[in-house]
XYZ file of C-alpha atoms in Angstrom:
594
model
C 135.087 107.870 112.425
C 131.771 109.815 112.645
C 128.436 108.491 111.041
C 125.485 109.620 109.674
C 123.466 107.142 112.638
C 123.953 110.344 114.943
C 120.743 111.709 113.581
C 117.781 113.222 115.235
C 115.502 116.212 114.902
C 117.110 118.246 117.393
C 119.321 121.277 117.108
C 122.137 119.759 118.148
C 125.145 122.245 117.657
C 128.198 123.565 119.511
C 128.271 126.043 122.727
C 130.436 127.093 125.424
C 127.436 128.188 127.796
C 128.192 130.055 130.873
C 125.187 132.431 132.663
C 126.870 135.458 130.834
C 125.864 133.607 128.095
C 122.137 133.505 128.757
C 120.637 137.095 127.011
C 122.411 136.345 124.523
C 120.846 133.195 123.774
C 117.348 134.858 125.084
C 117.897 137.939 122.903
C 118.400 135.118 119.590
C 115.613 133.472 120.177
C 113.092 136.944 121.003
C 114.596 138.159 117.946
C 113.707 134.765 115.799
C 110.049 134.376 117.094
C 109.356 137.908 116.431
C 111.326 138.720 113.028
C 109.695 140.434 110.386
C 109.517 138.173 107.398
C 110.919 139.099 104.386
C 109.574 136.420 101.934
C 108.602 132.768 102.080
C 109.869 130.664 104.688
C 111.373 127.083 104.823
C 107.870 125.719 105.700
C 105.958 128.150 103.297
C 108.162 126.062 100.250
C 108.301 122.806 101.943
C 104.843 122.175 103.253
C 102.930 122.536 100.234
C 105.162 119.689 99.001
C 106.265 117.266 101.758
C 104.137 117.790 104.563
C 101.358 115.354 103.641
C 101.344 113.213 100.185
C 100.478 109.741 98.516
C 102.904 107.856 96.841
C 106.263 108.573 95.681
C 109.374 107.965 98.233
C 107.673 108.158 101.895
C 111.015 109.136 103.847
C 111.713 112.181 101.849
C 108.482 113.032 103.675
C 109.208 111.398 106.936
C 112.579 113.236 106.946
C 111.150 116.382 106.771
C 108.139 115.908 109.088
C 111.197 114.634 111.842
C 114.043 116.564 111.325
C 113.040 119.685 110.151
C 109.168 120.188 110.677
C 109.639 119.380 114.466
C 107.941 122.098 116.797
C 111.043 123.456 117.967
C 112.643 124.513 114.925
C 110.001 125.549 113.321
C 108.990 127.864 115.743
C 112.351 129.266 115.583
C 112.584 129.217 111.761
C 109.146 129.838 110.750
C 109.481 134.128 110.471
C 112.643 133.473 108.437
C 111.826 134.037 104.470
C 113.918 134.790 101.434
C 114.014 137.663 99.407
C 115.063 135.765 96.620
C 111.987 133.290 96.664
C 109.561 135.938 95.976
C 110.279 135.375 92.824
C 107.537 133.546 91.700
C 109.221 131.905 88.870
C 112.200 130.858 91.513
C 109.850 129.541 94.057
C 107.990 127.412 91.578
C 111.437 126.144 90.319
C 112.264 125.142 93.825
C 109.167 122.851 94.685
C 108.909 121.361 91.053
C 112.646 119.740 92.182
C 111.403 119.045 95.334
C 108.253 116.949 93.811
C 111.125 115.842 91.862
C 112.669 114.086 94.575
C 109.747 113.204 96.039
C 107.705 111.522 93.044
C 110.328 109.910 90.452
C 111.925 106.457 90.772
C 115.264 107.367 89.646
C 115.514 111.471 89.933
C 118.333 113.456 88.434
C 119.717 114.398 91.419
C 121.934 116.922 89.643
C 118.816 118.775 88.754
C 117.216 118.533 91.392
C 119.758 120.147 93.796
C 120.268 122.994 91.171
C 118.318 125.045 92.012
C 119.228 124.561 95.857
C 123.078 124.809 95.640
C 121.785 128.670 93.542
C 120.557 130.030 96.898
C 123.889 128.926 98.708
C 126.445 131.267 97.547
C 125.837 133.477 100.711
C 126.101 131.095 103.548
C 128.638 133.124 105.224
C 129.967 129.915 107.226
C 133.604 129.918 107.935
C 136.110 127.589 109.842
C 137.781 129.013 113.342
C 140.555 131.873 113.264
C 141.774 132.019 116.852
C 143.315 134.889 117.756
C 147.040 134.738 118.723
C 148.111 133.878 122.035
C 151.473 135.175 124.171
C 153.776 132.386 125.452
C 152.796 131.273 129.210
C 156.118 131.651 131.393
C 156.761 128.264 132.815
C 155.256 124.694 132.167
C 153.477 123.298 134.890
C 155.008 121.451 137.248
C 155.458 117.821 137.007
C 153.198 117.000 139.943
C 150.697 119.164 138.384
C 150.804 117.271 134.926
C 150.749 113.846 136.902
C 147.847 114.777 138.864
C 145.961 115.496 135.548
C 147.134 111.977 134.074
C 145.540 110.513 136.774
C 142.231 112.075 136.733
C 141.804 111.352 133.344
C 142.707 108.032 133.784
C 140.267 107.685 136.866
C 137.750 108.893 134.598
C 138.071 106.328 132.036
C 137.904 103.718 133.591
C 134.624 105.022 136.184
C 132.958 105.518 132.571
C 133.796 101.804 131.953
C 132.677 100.786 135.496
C 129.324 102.710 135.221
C 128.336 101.789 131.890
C 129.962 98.588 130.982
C 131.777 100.728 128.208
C 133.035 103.806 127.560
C 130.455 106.401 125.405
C 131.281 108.414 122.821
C 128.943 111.308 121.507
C 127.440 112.636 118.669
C 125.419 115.861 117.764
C 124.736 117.775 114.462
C 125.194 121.576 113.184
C 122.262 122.880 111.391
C 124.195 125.743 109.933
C 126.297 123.092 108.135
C 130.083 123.060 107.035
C 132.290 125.609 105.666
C 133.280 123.308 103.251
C 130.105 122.429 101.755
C 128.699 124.965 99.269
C 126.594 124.222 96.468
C 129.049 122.703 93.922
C 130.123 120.102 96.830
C 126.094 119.756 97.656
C 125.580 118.601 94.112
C 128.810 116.479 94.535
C 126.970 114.278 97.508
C 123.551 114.216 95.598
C 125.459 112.514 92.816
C 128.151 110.612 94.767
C 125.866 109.227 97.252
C 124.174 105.850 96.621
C 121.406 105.233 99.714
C 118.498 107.349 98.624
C 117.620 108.534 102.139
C 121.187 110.003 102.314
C 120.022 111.816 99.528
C 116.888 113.139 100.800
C 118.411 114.578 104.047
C 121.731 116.312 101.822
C 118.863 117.350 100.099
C 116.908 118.851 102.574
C 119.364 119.821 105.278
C 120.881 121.656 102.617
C 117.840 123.461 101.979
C 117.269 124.591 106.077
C 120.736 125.712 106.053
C 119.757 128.446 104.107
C 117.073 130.083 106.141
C 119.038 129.710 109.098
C 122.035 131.540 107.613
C 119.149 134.099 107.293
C 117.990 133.894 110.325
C 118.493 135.483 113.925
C 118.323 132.054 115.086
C 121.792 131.500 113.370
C 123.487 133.686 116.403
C 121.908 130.623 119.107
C 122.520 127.574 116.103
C 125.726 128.942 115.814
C 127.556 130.601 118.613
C 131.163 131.118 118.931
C 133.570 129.063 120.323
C 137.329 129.045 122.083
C 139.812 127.277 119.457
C 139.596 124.899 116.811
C 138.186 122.203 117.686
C 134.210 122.521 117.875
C 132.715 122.354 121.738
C 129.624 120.022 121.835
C 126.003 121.335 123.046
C 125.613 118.669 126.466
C 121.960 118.554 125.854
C 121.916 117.648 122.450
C 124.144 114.512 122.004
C 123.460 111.121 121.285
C 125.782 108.495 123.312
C 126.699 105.014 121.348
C 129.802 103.287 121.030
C 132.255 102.103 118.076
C 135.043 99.900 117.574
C 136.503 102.879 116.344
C 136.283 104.547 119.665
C 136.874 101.530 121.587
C 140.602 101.098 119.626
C 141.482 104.717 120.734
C 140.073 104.167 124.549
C 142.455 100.800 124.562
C 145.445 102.840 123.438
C 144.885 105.791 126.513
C 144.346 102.972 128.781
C 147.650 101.442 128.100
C 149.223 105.032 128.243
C 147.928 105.135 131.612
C 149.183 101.473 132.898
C 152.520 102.135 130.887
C 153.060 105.977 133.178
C 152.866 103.569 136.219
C 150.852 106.465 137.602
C 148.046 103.863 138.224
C 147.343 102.235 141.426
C 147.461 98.355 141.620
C 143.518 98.150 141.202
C 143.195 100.942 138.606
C 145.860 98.880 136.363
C 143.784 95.674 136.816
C 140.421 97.726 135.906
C 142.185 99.203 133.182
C 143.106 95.440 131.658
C 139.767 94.411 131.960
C 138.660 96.665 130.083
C 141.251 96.816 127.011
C 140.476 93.174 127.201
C 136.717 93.614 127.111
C 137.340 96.194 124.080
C 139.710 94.380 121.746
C 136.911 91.722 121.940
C 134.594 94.050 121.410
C 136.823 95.277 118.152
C 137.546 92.152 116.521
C 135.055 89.869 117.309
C 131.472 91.672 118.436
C 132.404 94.299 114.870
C 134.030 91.962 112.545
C 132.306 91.784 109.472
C 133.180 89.478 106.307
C 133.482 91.423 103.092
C 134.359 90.399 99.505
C 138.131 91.346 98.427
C 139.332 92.293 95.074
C 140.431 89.086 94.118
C 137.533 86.825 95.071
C 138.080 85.857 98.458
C 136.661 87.276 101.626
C 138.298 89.073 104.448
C 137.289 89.440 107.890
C 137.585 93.469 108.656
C 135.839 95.716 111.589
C 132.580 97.597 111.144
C 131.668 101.093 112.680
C 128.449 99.798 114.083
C 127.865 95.971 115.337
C 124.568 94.857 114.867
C 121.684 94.418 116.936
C 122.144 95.911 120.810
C 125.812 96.291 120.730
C 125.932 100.298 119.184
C 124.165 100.942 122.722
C 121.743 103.604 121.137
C 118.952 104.443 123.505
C 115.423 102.925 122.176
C 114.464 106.747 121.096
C 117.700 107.018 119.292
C 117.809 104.060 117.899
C 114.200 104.286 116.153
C 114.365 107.890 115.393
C 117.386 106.967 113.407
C 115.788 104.062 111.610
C 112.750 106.084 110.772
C 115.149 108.781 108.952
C 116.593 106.158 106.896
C 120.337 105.186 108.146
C 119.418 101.533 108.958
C 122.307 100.574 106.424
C 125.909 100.329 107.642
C 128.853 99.455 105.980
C 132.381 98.734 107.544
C 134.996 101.152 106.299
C 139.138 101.015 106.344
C 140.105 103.150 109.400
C 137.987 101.826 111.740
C 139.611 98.548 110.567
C 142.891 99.553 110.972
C 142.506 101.690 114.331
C 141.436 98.305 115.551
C 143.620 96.113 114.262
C 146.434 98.666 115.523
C 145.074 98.959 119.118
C 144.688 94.519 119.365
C 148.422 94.245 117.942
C 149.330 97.151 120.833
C 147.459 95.401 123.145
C 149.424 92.194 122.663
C 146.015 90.048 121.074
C 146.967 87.187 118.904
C 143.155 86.777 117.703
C 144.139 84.944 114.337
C 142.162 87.746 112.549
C 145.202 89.899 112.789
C 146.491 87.068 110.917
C 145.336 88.295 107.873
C 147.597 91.035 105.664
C 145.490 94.231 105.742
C 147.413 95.909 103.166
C 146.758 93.230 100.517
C 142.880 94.310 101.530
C 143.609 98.310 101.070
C 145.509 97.957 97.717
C 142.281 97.258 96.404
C 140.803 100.192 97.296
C 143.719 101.851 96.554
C 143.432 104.830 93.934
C 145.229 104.648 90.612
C 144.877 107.843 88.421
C 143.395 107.280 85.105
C 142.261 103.513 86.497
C 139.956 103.429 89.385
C 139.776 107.312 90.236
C 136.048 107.070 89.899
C 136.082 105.114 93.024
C 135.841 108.403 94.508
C 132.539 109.594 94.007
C 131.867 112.001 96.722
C 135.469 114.096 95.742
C 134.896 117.003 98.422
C 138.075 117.482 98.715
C 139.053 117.208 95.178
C 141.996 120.165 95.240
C 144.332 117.104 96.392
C 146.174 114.148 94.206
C 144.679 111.100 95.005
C 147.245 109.011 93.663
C 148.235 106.309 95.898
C 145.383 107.364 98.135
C 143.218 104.253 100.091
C 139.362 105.308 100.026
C 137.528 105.252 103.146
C 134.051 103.085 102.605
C 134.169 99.117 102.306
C 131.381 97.020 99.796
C 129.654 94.559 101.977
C 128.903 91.139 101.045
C 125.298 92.685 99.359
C 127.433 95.027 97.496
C 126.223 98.018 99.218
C 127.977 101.332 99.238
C 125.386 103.888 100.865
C 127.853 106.720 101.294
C 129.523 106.264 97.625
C 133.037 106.669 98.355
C 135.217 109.519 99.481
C 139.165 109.766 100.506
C 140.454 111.546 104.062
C 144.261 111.606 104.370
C 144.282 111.013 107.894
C 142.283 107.937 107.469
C 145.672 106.920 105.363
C 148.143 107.284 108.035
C 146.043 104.976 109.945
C 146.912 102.624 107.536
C 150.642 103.250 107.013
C 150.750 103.029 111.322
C 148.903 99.123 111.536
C 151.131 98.426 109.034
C 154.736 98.975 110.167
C 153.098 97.731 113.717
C 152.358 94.511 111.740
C 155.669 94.428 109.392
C 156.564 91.078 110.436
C 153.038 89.345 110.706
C 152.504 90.430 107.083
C 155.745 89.978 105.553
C 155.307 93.281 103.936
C 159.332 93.899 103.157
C 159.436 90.611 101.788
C 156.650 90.992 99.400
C 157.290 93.588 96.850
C 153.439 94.246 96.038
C 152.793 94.956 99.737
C 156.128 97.116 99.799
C 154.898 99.498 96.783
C 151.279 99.320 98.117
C 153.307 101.529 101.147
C 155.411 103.516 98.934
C 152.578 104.746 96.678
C 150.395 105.758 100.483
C 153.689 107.514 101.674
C 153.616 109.484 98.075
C 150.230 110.412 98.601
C 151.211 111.777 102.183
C 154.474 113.907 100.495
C 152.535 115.385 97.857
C 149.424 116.610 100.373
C 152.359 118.283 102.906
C 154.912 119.526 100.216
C 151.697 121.565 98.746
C 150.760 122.582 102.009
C 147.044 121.416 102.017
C 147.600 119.606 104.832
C 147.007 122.772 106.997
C 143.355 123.446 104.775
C 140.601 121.928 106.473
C 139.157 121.360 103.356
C 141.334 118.658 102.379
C 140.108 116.521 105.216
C 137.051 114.500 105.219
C 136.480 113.859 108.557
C 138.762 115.212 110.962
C 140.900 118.754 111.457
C 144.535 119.470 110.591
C 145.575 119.283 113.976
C 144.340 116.050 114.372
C 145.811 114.846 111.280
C 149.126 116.084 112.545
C 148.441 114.186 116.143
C 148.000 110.921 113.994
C 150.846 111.613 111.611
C 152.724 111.595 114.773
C 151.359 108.785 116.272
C 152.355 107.185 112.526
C 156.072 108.170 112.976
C 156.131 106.824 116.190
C 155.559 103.259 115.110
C 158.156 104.012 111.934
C 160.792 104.998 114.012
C 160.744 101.968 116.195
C 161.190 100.014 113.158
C 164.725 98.775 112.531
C 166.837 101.362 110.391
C 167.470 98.915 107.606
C 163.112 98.409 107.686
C 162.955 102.214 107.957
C 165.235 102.673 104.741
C 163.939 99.697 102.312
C 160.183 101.470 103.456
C 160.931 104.989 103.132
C 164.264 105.153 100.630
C 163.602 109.148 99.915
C 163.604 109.708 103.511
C 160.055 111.331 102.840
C 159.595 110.922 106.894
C 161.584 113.444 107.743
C 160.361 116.096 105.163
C 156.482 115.596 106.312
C 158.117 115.673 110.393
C 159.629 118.449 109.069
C 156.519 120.462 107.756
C 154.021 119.392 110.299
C 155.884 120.727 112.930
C 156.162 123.537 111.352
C 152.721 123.768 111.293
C 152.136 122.683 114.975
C 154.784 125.265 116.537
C 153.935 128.358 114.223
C 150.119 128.200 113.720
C 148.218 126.042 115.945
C 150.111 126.749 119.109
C 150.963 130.418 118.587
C 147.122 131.117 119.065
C 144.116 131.036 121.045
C 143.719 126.692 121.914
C 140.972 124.634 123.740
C 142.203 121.768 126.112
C 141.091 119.255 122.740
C 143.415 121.578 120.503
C 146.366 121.139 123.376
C 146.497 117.525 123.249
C 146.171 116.977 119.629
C 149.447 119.517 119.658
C 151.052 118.027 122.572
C 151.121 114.541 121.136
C 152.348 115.789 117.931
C 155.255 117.205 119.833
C 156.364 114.727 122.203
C 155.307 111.888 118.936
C 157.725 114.243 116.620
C 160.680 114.436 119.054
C 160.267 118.096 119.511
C 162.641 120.035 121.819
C 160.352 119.718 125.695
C 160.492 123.793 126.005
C 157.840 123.647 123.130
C 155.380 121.570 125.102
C 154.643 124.781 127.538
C 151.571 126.181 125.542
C 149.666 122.974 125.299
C 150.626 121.843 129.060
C 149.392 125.241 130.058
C 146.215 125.140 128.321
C 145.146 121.543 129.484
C 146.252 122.041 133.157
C 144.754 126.029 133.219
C 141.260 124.690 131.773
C 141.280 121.740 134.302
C 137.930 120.979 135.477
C 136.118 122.972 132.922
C 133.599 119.791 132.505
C 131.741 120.074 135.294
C 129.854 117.149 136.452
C 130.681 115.211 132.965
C 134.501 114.793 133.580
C 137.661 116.873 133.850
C 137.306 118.265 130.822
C 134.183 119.413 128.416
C 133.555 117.122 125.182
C 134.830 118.435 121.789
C 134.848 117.702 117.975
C 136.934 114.603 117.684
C 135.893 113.542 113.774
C 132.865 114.857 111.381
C 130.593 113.947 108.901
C 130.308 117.134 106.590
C 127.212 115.640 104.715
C 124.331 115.186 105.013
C 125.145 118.107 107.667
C 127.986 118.898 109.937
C 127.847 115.787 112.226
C 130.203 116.143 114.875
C 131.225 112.823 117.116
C 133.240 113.485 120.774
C 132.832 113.231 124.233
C 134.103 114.066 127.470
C 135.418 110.926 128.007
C 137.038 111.653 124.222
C 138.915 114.626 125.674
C 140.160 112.617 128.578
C 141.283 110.000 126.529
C 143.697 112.188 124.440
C 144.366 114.766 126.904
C 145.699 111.406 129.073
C 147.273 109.828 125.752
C 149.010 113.441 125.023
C 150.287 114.039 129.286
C 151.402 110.671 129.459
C 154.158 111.236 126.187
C 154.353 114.648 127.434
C 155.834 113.073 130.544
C 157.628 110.242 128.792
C 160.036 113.065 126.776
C 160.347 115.555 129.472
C 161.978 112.536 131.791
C 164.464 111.768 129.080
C 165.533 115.219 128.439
């Protein structure tokens, strides 16, 4: 899962550069430095303010000075004004909440992003609407598809060779997300708890603004081929995650299980799901508090000390902006827990019954709703619903809280892998702790916001189909009389039911990237869909083949997000490997059988 540690000054954002693409990008940037300003600029209402002070909070300050007040962007930004600011009244309104922010102990955060979230109304940011596509022909051929398998797989584990793991990216969007206008601004002022997550939702807010307004929007902001959002090479910031190691270790065992590895690629790739389960459950386990007193060993985001594998520039740039405090959270916990038990671990930490954990963060309307306090996507029941942030043994809770559905089938999947180990049909607290998580899951796909990107806090519809088929995967290899005492309504089949709907009518019927393709593909082959559907995803990741230049077979793309304090957007071209391996290798799988 993404996190706000991917933070630097830069413009980080999203391209698909070629050398047609160059005036273009020349043009934006002659067109920024030379605009004719039509009122005052970011740095006109911030300077006066933030650029040099005594007292008060010193990172709202520091932020500023480092993420927004760098040379680059403000030469860039610096012709951009508002109309609406030269409105002397308005202007003055807008610093006296900044000095807000900057000078009280304990500010009203509601008022002080009011008069922020009033200039956001006219962002104009909007998610993809790929055009539709015609059907390719013919699927590839098989030797074509194995070929691909094994490239990716070859490229995993050279990753692991050269760098002792394997990297994931992040980079950030100034122009922000879709989803975040000024009512869900004010939610994160008020929802968050760290006050330097505050500051830069603040302020990053604020410079999405003038760069809606600004030519520099068309270089910030450039198109893109699909869904999923490419990721600017120069701009990213490499680190690694149990998270991210849990999803390598299950494309690594995708690759040993296609026996499409040589004998010394399958030993390389058991070294390293070895080296990365330890990594998961013993470098990033973390002891928290649990509801009823106790404490329970569960997997952090970021280790400590060395072991993220930020660079030293990264790694103080992101201390100085204020994201030195980390806090575990559930799915990384139970992406990690899911890969060990895949992996065949018996670390006694898998030992312990997860779902006793999530109950108690489990939402009950009318009792502990208010445990989401960052409710962005607040259009969808939360009933039965697990939240995503854990309380460490200090009690801190930087991010508030906030609830992705995707995050929940993570849950529901460690959990029917670990049926037995937890004794979860023989304990009927454990059993309805499922039942209420599958309810949650009915009502989101019955209502259709499944398909919204809105209702997702951190990843994309299609990826939230990919993991509800990864989810019914490990249900259906449950024995029938487990899959009926768990799922009595035969809710299973009505979710299969709509998401592949969803998959075969709307994502595949238009325009895909290769990340799109595999995220559809391993809904498919997951789902038990008929092979002749595969051919549009097959096509796509065997057409774009080499797209990734020197980087890997394939370029990197959005895997998850942060949508506050900006769009933070965590991938990598290893990432695309990974799934576009994970996605072939089922692909494969199904097409023999047929």
């Amino acid at each position: 899962m993404p996190h706000p540690a991917a933070l630097t000054g830069s413009l980080g954002k999203r391209s698909n550069l070629s050398l047609l693409d160059f005036h273009g990008i020349a043009g934006a940037v002659c067109r920024s430095l030379t605009a004719s300003k039509d009122g005052p600029s970011l740095y006109d209402v911030c300077d006066p303010v933030l650029q040099s002070y005594q007292g008060g909070d010193a990172h709202l300050g520091q932020f500023y000075r480092t993420a927004l007040g760098n040379p680059p962007l403000r030469a860039l930004l610096r012709r951009t004004g508002l109309p609406a600011l030269k409105d002397g009244e308005r202007l003055a309104g807008l610093r006296a909440a900044l000095l807000a922010a900057r000078d009280e102990p304990a500010p009203d955060w509601a008022a002080v992003g009011a008069p922020v979230a009033a200039l956001m109304d006219d962002l104009g940011v909007r998610h993809p609407a790929p055009p539709a596509a015609g059907a390719p022909g013919r699927p590839p051929d098989l030797a074509e598809i194995e070929r691909v398998i094994r490239l990716t797989g070859a490229h995993l584990l050279h990753s692991f060779r050269r760098n002792g793991f394997i990297p994931t990216y992040a980079a950030f969007n100034l122009i922000g997300d879709p989803d975040i206008g000024g009512r869900e601004m004010l939610m994160a002022l008020t929802g968050l708890n760290a006050r330097g997550y505050k500051n830069s939702t603040l302020l990053f807010s604020l410079a999405r603004i003038f760069i809606a307004h600004s030519p520099a929007r068309a270089l910030i902001n450039p198109p893109w081929r699909g869904i999923a959002e490419p990721m600017w090479e120069p701009v990213q910031i490499r680190h690694r995650s149990a998270y991210y190691d849990a999803f390598f270790t299950e494309a690594l065992l995708g690759l040993i299980e296609s026996g499409l590895a040589s004998p010394g690629e399958a030993a390389a790739a058991r070294h390293a799901i070895a080296e990365m389960v330890e990594f998961c459950l013993k470098t990033s386990a973390e002891e928290v508090p649990s509801q009823d007193g106790a404490t329970v060993n569960v997997i952090t985001a970021l280790a400590p000390g060395k072991h993220p594998r930020f660079s030293r520039f990264f790694a103080q740039i992101k201390q100085d902006l204020g994201f030195g405090i980390y806090v575990p959270d559930c799915d990384t916990t139970a992406c990690a827990f899911s890969a060990a038990t895949q992996a065949g671990s018996d670390d006694p930490i898998l030992g312990q019954p997860l779902v006793d954990f999530y109950r108690g963060y489990q939402v009950r309307a009318g009792a502990n709703e208010p445990r989401v306090t960052v409710p962005l996507n607040d259009h969808i029941d939360y009933e039965g619903g697990v939240v995503t942030w854990i309380d460490n043994l200090r009690g801190e809770r930087p991010y508030g809280n906030d609830l992705d559905p995707t995050l929940n089938l993570d849950i529901l999947e460690v959990s029917f892998r670990n049926l037995k180990r937890w004794k979860i049909i023989e304990t009927p607290q454990r059993l309805e702790t499922l039942h209420r998580i599958i309810a949650f899951q009915q009502k989101l796909v019955e209502s259709g916001a499944f398909k919204n990107p809105r209702s997702h806090i951190y990843y994309l519809p299609e990826l939230y189909s990919a993991y509800f088929g990864r989810c019914y995967a490990a249900f259906v290899a449950l024995p029938l009389t487990a899959q009926r005492i768990i799922d009595p309504h035969n809710l299973f089949a009505l979710i299969r039911a709509r998401v592949l709907g969803y998959v075969k009518d709307e994502l595949i019927a238009h325009e895909m990237n290769p990340f799109d393709a595999a995220l559809a593909l391993m809904a498919l082959a997951h789902l038990d869909a008929e092979p002749s559907s595969f051919t549009p995803a097959l096509h796509c990741i065997v057409q774009q083949l080499g797209e990734g230049g020197r980087k890997g077979p394939y370029k990197a793309y959005e895997w998850n997000k942060m949508k506050t304090p900006t769009r933070i957007l965590v991938g990598g071209p290893e990432v695309t490997s990974a799934f576009v391996l994970i996605a072939l290798a089922l692909a494969r799988k199904r097409m023999a059988g047929a």
